[in-house]
PDB file of C-alpha atoms in Angstrom:
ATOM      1  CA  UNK I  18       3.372  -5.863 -10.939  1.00 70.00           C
ATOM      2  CA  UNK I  19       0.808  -3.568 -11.217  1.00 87.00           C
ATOM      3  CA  UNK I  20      -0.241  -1.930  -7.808  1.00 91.00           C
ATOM      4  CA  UNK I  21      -4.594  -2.817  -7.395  1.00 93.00           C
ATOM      5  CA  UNK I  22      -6.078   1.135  -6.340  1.00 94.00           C
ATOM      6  CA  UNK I  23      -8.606   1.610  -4.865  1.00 93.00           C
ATOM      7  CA  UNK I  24     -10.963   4.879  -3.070  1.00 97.00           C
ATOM      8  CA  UNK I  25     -10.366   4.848   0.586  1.00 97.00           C
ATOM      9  CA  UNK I  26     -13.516   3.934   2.573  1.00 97.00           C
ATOM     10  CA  UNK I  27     -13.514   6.271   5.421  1.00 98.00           C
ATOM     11  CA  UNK I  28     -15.791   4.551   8.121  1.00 97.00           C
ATOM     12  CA  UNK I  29     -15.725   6.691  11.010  1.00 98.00           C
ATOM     13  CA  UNK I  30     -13.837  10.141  12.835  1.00 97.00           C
ATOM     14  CA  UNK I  31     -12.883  10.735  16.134  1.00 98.00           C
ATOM     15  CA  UNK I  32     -11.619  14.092  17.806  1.00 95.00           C
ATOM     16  CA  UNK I  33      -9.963  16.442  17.745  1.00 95.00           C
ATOM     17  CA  UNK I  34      -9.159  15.657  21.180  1.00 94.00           C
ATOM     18  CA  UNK I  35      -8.408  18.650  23.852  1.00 89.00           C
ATOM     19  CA  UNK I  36      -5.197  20.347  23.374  1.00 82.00           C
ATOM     20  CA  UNK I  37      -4.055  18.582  20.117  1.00 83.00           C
ATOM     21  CA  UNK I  38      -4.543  20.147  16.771  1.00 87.00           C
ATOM     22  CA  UNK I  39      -2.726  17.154  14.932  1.00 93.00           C
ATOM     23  CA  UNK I  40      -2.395  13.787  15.621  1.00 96.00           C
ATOM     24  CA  UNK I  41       1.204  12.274  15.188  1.00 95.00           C
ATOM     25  CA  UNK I  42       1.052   8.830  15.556  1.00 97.00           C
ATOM     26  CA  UNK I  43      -1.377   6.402  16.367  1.00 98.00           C
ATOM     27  CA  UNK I  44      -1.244   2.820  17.541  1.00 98.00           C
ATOM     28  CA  UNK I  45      -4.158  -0.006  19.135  1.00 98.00           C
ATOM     29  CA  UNK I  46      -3.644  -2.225  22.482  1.00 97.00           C
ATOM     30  CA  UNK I  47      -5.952  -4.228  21.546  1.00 96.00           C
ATOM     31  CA  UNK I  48      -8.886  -2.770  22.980  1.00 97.00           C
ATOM     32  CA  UNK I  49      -8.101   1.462  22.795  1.00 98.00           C
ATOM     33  CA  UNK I  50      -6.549   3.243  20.103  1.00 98.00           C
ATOM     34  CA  UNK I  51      -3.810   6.074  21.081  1.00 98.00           C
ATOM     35  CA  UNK I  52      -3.277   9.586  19.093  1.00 98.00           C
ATOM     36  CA  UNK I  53       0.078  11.330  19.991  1.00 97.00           C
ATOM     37  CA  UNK I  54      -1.057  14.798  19.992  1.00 96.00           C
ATOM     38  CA  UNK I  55       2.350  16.446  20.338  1.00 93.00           C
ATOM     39  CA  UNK I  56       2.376  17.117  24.129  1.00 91.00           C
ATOM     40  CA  UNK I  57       0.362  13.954  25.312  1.00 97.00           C
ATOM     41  CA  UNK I  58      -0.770  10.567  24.589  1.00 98.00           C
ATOM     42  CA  UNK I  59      -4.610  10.236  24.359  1.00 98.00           C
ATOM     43  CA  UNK I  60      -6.318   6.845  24.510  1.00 98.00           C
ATOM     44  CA  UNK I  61     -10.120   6.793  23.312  1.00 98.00           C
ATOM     45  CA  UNK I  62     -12.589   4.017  22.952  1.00 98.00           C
ATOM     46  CA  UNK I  63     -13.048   3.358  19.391  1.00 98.00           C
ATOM     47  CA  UNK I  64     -17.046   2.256  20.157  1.00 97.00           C
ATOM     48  CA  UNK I  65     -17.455   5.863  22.077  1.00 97.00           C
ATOM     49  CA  UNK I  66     -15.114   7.915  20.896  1.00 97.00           C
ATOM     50  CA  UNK I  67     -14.599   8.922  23.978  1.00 96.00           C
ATOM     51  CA  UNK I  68     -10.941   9.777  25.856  1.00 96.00           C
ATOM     52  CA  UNK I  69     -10.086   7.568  28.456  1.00 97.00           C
ATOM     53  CA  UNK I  70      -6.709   7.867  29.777  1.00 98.00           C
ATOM     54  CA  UNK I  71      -4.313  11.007  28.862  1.00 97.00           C
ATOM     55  CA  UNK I  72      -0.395  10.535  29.236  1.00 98.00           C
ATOM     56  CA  UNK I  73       1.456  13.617  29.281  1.00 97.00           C
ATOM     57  CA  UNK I  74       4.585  12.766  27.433  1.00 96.00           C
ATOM     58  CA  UNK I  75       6.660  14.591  23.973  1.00 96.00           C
ATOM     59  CA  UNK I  76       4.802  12.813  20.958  1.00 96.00           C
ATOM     60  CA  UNK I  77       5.821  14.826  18.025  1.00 94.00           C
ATOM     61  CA  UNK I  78       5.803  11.610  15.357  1.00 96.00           C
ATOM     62  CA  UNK I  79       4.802   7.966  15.614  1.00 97.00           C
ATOM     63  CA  UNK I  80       3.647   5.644  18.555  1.00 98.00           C
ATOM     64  CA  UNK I  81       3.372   1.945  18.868  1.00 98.00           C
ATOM     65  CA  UNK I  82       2.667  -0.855  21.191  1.00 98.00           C
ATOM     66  CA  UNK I  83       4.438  -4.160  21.968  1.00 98.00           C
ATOM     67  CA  UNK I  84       1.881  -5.620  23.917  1.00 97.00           C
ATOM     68  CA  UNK I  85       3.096  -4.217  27.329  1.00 98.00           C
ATOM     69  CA  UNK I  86       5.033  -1.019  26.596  1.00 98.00           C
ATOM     70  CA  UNK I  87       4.020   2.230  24.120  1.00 98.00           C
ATOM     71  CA  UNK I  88       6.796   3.011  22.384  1.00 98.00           C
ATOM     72  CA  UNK I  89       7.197   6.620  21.377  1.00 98.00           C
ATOM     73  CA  UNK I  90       8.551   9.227  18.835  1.00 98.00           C
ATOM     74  CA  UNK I  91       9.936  12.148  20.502  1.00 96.00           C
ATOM     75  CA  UNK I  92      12.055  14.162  18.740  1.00 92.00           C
ATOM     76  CA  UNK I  93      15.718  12.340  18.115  1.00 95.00           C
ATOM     77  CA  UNK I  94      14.755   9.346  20.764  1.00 97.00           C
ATOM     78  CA  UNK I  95      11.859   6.869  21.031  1.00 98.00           C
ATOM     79  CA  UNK I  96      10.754   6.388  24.775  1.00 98.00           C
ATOM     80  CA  UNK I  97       9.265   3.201  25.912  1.00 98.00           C
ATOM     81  CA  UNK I  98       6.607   4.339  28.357  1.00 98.00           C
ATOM     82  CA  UNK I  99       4.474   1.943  30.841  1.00 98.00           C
ATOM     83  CA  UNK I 100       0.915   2.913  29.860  1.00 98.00           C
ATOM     84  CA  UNK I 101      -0.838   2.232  33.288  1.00 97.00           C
ATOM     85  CA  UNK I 102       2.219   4.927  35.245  1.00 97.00           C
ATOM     86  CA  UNK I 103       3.050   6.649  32.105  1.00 98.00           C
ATOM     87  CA  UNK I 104       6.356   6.311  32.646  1.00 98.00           C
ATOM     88  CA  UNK I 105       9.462   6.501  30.460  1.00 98.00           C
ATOM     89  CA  UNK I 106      11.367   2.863  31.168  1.00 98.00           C
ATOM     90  CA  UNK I 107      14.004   3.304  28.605  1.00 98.00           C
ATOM     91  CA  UNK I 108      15.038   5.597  25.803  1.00 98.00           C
ATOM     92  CA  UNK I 109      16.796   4.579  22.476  1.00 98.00           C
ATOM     93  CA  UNK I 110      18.116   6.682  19.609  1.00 97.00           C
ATOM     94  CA  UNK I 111      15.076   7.412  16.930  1.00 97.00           C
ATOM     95  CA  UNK I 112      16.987   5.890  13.649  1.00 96.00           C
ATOM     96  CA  UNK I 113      16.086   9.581  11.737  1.00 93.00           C
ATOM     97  CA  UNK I 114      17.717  11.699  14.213  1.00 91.00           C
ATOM     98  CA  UNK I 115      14.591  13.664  14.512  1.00 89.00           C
ATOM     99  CA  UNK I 116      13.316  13.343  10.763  1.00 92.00           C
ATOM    100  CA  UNK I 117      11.433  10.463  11.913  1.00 94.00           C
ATOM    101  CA  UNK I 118       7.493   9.579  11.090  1.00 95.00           C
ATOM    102  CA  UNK I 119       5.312   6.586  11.978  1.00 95.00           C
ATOM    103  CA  UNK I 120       6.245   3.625  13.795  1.00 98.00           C
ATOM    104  CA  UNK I 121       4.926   0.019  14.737  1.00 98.00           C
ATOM    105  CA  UNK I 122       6.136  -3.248  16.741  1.00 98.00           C
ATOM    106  CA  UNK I 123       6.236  -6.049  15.000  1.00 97.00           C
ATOM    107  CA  UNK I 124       7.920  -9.492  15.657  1.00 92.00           C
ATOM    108  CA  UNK I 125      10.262  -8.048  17.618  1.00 97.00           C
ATOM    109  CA  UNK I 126      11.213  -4.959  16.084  1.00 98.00           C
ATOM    110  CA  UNK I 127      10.306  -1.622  15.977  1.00 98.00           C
ATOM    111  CA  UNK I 128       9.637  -0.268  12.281  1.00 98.00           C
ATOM    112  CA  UNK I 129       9.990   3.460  11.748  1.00 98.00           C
ATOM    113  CA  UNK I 130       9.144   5.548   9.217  1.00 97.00           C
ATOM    114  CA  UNK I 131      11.672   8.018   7.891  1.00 93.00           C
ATOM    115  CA  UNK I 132       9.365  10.793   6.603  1.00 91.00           C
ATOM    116  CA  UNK I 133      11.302  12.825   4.092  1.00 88.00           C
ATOM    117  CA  UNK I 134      14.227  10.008   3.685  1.00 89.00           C
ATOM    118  CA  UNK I 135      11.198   7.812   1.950  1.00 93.00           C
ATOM    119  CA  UNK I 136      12.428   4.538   3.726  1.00 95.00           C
ATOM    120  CA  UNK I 137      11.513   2.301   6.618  1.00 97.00           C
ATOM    121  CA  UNK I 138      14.194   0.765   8.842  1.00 97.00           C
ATOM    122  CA  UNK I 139      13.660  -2.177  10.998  1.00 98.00           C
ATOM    123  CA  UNK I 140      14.997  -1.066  14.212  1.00 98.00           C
ATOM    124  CA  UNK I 141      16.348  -3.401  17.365  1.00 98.00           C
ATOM    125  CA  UNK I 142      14.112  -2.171  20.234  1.00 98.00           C
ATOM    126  CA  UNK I 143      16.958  -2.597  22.691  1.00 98.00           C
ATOM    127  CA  UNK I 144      19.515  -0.617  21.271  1.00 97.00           C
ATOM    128  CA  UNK I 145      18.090   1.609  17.802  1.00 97.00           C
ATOM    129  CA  UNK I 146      20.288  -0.263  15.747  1.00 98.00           C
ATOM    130  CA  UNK I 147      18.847  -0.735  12.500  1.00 97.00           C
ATOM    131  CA  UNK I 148      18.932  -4.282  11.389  1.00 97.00           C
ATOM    132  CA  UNK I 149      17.518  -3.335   7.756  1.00 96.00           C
ATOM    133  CA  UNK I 150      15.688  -0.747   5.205  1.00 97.00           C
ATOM    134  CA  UNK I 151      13.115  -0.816   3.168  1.00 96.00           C
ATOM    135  CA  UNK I 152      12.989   2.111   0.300  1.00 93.00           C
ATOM    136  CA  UNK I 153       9.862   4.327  -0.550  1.00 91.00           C
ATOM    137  CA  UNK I 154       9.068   6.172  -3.783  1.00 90.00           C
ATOM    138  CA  UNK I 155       7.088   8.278  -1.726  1.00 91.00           C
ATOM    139  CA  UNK I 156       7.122  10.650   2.072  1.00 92.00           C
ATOM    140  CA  UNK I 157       6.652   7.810   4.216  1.00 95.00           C
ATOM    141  CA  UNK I 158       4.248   8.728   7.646  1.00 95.00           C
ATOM    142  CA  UNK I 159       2.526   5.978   9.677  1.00 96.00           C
ATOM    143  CA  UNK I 160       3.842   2.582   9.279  1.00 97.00           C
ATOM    144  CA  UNK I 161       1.955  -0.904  10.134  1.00 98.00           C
ATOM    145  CA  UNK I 162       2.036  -4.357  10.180  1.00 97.00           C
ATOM    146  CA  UNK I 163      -1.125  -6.689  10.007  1.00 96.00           C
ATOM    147  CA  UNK I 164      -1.430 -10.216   8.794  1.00 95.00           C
ATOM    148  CA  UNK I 165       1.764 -10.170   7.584  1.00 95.00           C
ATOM    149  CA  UNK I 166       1.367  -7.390   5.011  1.00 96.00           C
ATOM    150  CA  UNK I 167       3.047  -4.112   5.737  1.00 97.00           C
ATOM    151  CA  UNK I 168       1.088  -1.240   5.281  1.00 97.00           C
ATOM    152  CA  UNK I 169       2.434   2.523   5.409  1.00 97.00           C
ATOM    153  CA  UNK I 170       0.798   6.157   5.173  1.00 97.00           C
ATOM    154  CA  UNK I 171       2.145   9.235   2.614  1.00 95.00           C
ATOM    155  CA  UNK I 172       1.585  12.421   2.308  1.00 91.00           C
ATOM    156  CA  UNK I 173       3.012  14.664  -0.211  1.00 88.00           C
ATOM    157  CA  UNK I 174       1.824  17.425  -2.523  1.00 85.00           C
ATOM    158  CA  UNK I 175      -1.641  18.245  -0.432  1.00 84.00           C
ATOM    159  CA  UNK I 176      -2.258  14.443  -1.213  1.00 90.00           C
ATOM    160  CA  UNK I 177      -2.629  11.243   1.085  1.00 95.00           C
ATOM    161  CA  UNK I 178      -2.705   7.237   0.726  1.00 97.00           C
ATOM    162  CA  UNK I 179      -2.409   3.855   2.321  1.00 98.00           C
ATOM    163  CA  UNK I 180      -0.279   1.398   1.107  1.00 97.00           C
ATOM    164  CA  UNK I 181       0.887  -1.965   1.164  1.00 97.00           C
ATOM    165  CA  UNK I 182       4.123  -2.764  -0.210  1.00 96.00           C
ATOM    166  CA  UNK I 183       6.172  -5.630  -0.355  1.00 95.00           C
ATOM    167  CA  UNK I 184       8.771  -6.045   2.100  1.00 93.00           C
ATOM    168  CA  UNK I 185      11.288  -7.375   0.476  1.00 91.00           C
ATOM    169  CA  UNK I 186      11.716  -4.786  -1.789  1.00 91.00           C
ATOM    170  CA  UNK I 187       9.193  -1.797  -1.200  1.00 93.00           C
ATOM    171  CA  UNK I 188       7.280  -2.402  -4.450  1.00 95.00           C
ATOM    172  CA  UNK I 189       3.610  -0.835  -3.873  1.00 96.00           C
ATOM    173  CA  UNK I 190       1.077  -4.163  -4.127  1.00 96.00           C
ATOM    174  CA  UNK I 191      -2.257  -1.699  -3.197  1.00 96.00           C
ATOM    175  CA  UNK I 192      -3.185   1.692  -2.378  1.00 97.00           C
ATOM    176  CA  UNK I 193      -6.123   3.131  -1.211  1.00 98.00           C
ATOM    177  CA  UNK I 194      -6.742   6.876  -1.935  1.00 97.00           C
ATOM    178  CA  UNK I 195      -7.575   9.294   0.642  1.00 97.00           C
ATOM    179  CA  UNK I 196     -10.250  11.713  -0.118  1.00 96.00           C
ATOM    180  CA  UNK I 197      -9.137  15.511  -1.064  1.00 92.00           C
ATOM    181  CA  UNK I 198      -8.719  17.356   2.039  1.00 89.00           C
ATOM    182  CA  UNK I 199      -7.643  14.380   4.485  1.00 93.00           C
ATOM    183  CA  UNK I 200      -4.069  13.794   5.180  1.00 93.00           C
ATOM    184  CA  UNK I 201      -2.850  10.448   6.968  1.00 96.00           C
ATOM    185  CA  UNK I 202       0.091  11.174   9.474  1.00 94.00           C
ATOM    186  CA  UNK I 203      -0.562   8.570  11.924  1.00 95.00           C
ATOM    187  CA  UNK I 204      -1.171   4.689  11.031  1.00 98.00           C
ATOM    188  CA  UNK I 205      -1.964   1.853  12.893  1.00 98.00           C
ATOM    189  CA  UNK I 206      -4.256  -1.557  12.062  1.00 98.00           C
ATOM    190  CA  UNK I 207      -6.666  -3.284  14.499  1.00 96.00           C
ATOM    191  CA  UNK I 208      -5.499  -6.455  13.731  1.00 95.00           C
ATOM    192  CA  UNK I 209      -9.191  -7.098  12.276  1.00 94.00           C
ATOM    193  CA  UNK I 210     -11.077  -4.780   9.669  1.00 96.00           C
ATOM    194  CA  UNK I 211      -9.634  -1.099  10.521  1.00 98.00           C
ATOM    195  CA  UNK I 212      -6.820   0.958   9.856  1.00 98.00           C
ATOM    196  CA  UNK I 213      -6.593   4.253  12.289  1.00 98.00           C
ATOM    197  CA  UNK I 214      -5.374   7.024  10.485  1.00 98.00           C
ATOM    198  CA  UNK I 215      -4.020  10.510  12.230  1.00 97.00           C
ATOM    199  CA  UNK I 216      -4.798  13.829  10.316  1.00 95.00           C
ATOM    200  CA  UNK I 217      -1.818  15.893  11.025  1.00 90.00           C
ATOM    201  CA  UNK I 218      -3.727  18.976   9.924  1.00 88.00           C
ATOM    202  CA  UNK I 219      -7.051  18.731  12.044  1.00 93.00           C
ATOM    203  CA  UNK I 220      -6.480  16.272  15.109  1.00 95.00           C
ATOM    204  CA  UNK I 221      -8.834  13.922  13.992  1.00 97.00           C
ATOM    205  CA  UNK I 222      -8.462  10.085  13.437  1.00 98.00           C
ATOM    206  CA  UNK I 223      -9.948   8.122  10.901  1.00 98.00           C
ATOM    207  CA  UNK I 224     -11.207   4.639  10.657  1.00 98.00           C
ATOM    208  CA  UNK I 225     -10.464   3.494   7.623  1.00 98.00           C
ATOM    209  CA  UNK I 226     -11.518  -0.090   5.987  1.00 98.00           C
ATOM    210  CA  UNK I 227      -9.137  -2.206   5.520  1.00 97.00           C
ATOM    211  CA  UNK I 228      -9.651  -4.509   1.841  1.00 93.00           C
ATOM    212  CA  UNK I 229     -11.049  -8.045   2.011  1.00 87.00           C
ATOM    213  CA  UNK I 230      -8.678 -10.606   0.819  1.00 80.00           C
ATOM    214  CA  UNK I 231     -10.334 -13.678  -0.538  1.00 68.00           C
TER     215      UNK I 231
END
């Protein structure tokens, strides 16, 4: 199958927020969209751009969001934090050990990104176990789920994309190419039109459009 390419359409930038010079992960509540900055966990208002809420937590690779709970790269673990005390409820172990990149929730499961490892393990939230993996020809960074496609950012060799493979069997369906000079670290879908992509190399997010389907 041949994979459909197409030029990223870069619709909007945010930040760089105080105190982060890279964003790690990124993830959407449904109204806000968060950017792990390393030491803290920024929320902004997408319409704005403007921070609302700052949590200050380890958040050195990818974040995500079941609905109640942010669930959080740091390091060898992934914390599940309460976003309205910002604190850590429980702690599991990170699937990478520490080589760990993006990460989203996702009927049930946490799916995280194993940067340099090229792979994506399906992950049981209560324990780490992984229940399954999902191979990459490519450095995997931000991972997300949206409609039922899976959708996961690279970076490698100064260059950056976002894909959507198939799930099954990793098999890239579409990519869209990031401009020269932009990296994606960070991923995350609104559930609607937008992907939210973290620059690892200047703290800003990007909106990025996500492609009509018929």
């Amino acid at each position: 199958m041949n994979t459909v390419n197409h030029p990223a359409e870069i619709v909007r930038e945010y930040g760089p927020f105080e105190g982060g010079k890279s964003i790690a992960g990124v993830t959407h509540d449904g109204q806000r969209v968060w950017a792990a900055t390393g030491a803290a966990l920024v929320a902004f208002d997408p319409a704005s751009g403007e921070a609302q809420q700052r949590i200050e937590r380890p958040c050195d690779a990818g974040t995500a969001f079941d609905g109640r709970y942010l669930w959080q790269l740091a390091e060898a673990r992934i914390d599940k934090i309460d976003p309205a005390t910002g604190s850590v409820v429980a702690s599991i172990p990170a699937p990478g050990q520490g080589g760990d990149s993006g990460m989203a929730w996702a009927e049930g499961s946490l799916w995280v990104g194993q940067h340099r490892g090229r792979k994506i393990h399906q992950i049981d939230p209560a324990t780490g176990a992984i229940q399954r993996t999902i191979e990459s020809n490519r450095f995997v960074t931000g991972v997300t789920w949206v409609d039922g496609e899976l959708w996961h950012g690279t970076w490698e060799d100064d260059a950056s994309e976002i894909r959507r493979i198939d799930p099954a069997d990793g098999t890239v369906l579409e990519s869209l190419q990031m401009p020269a000079g932009t990296n994606v670290s960070g991923l995350e879908s609104d559930g609607a039109e937008l992907f939210y992509a973290g620059d690892g190399g200047t703290g800003k997010v990007r909106a990025v459009r996500r492609p009509r389907r018929a």
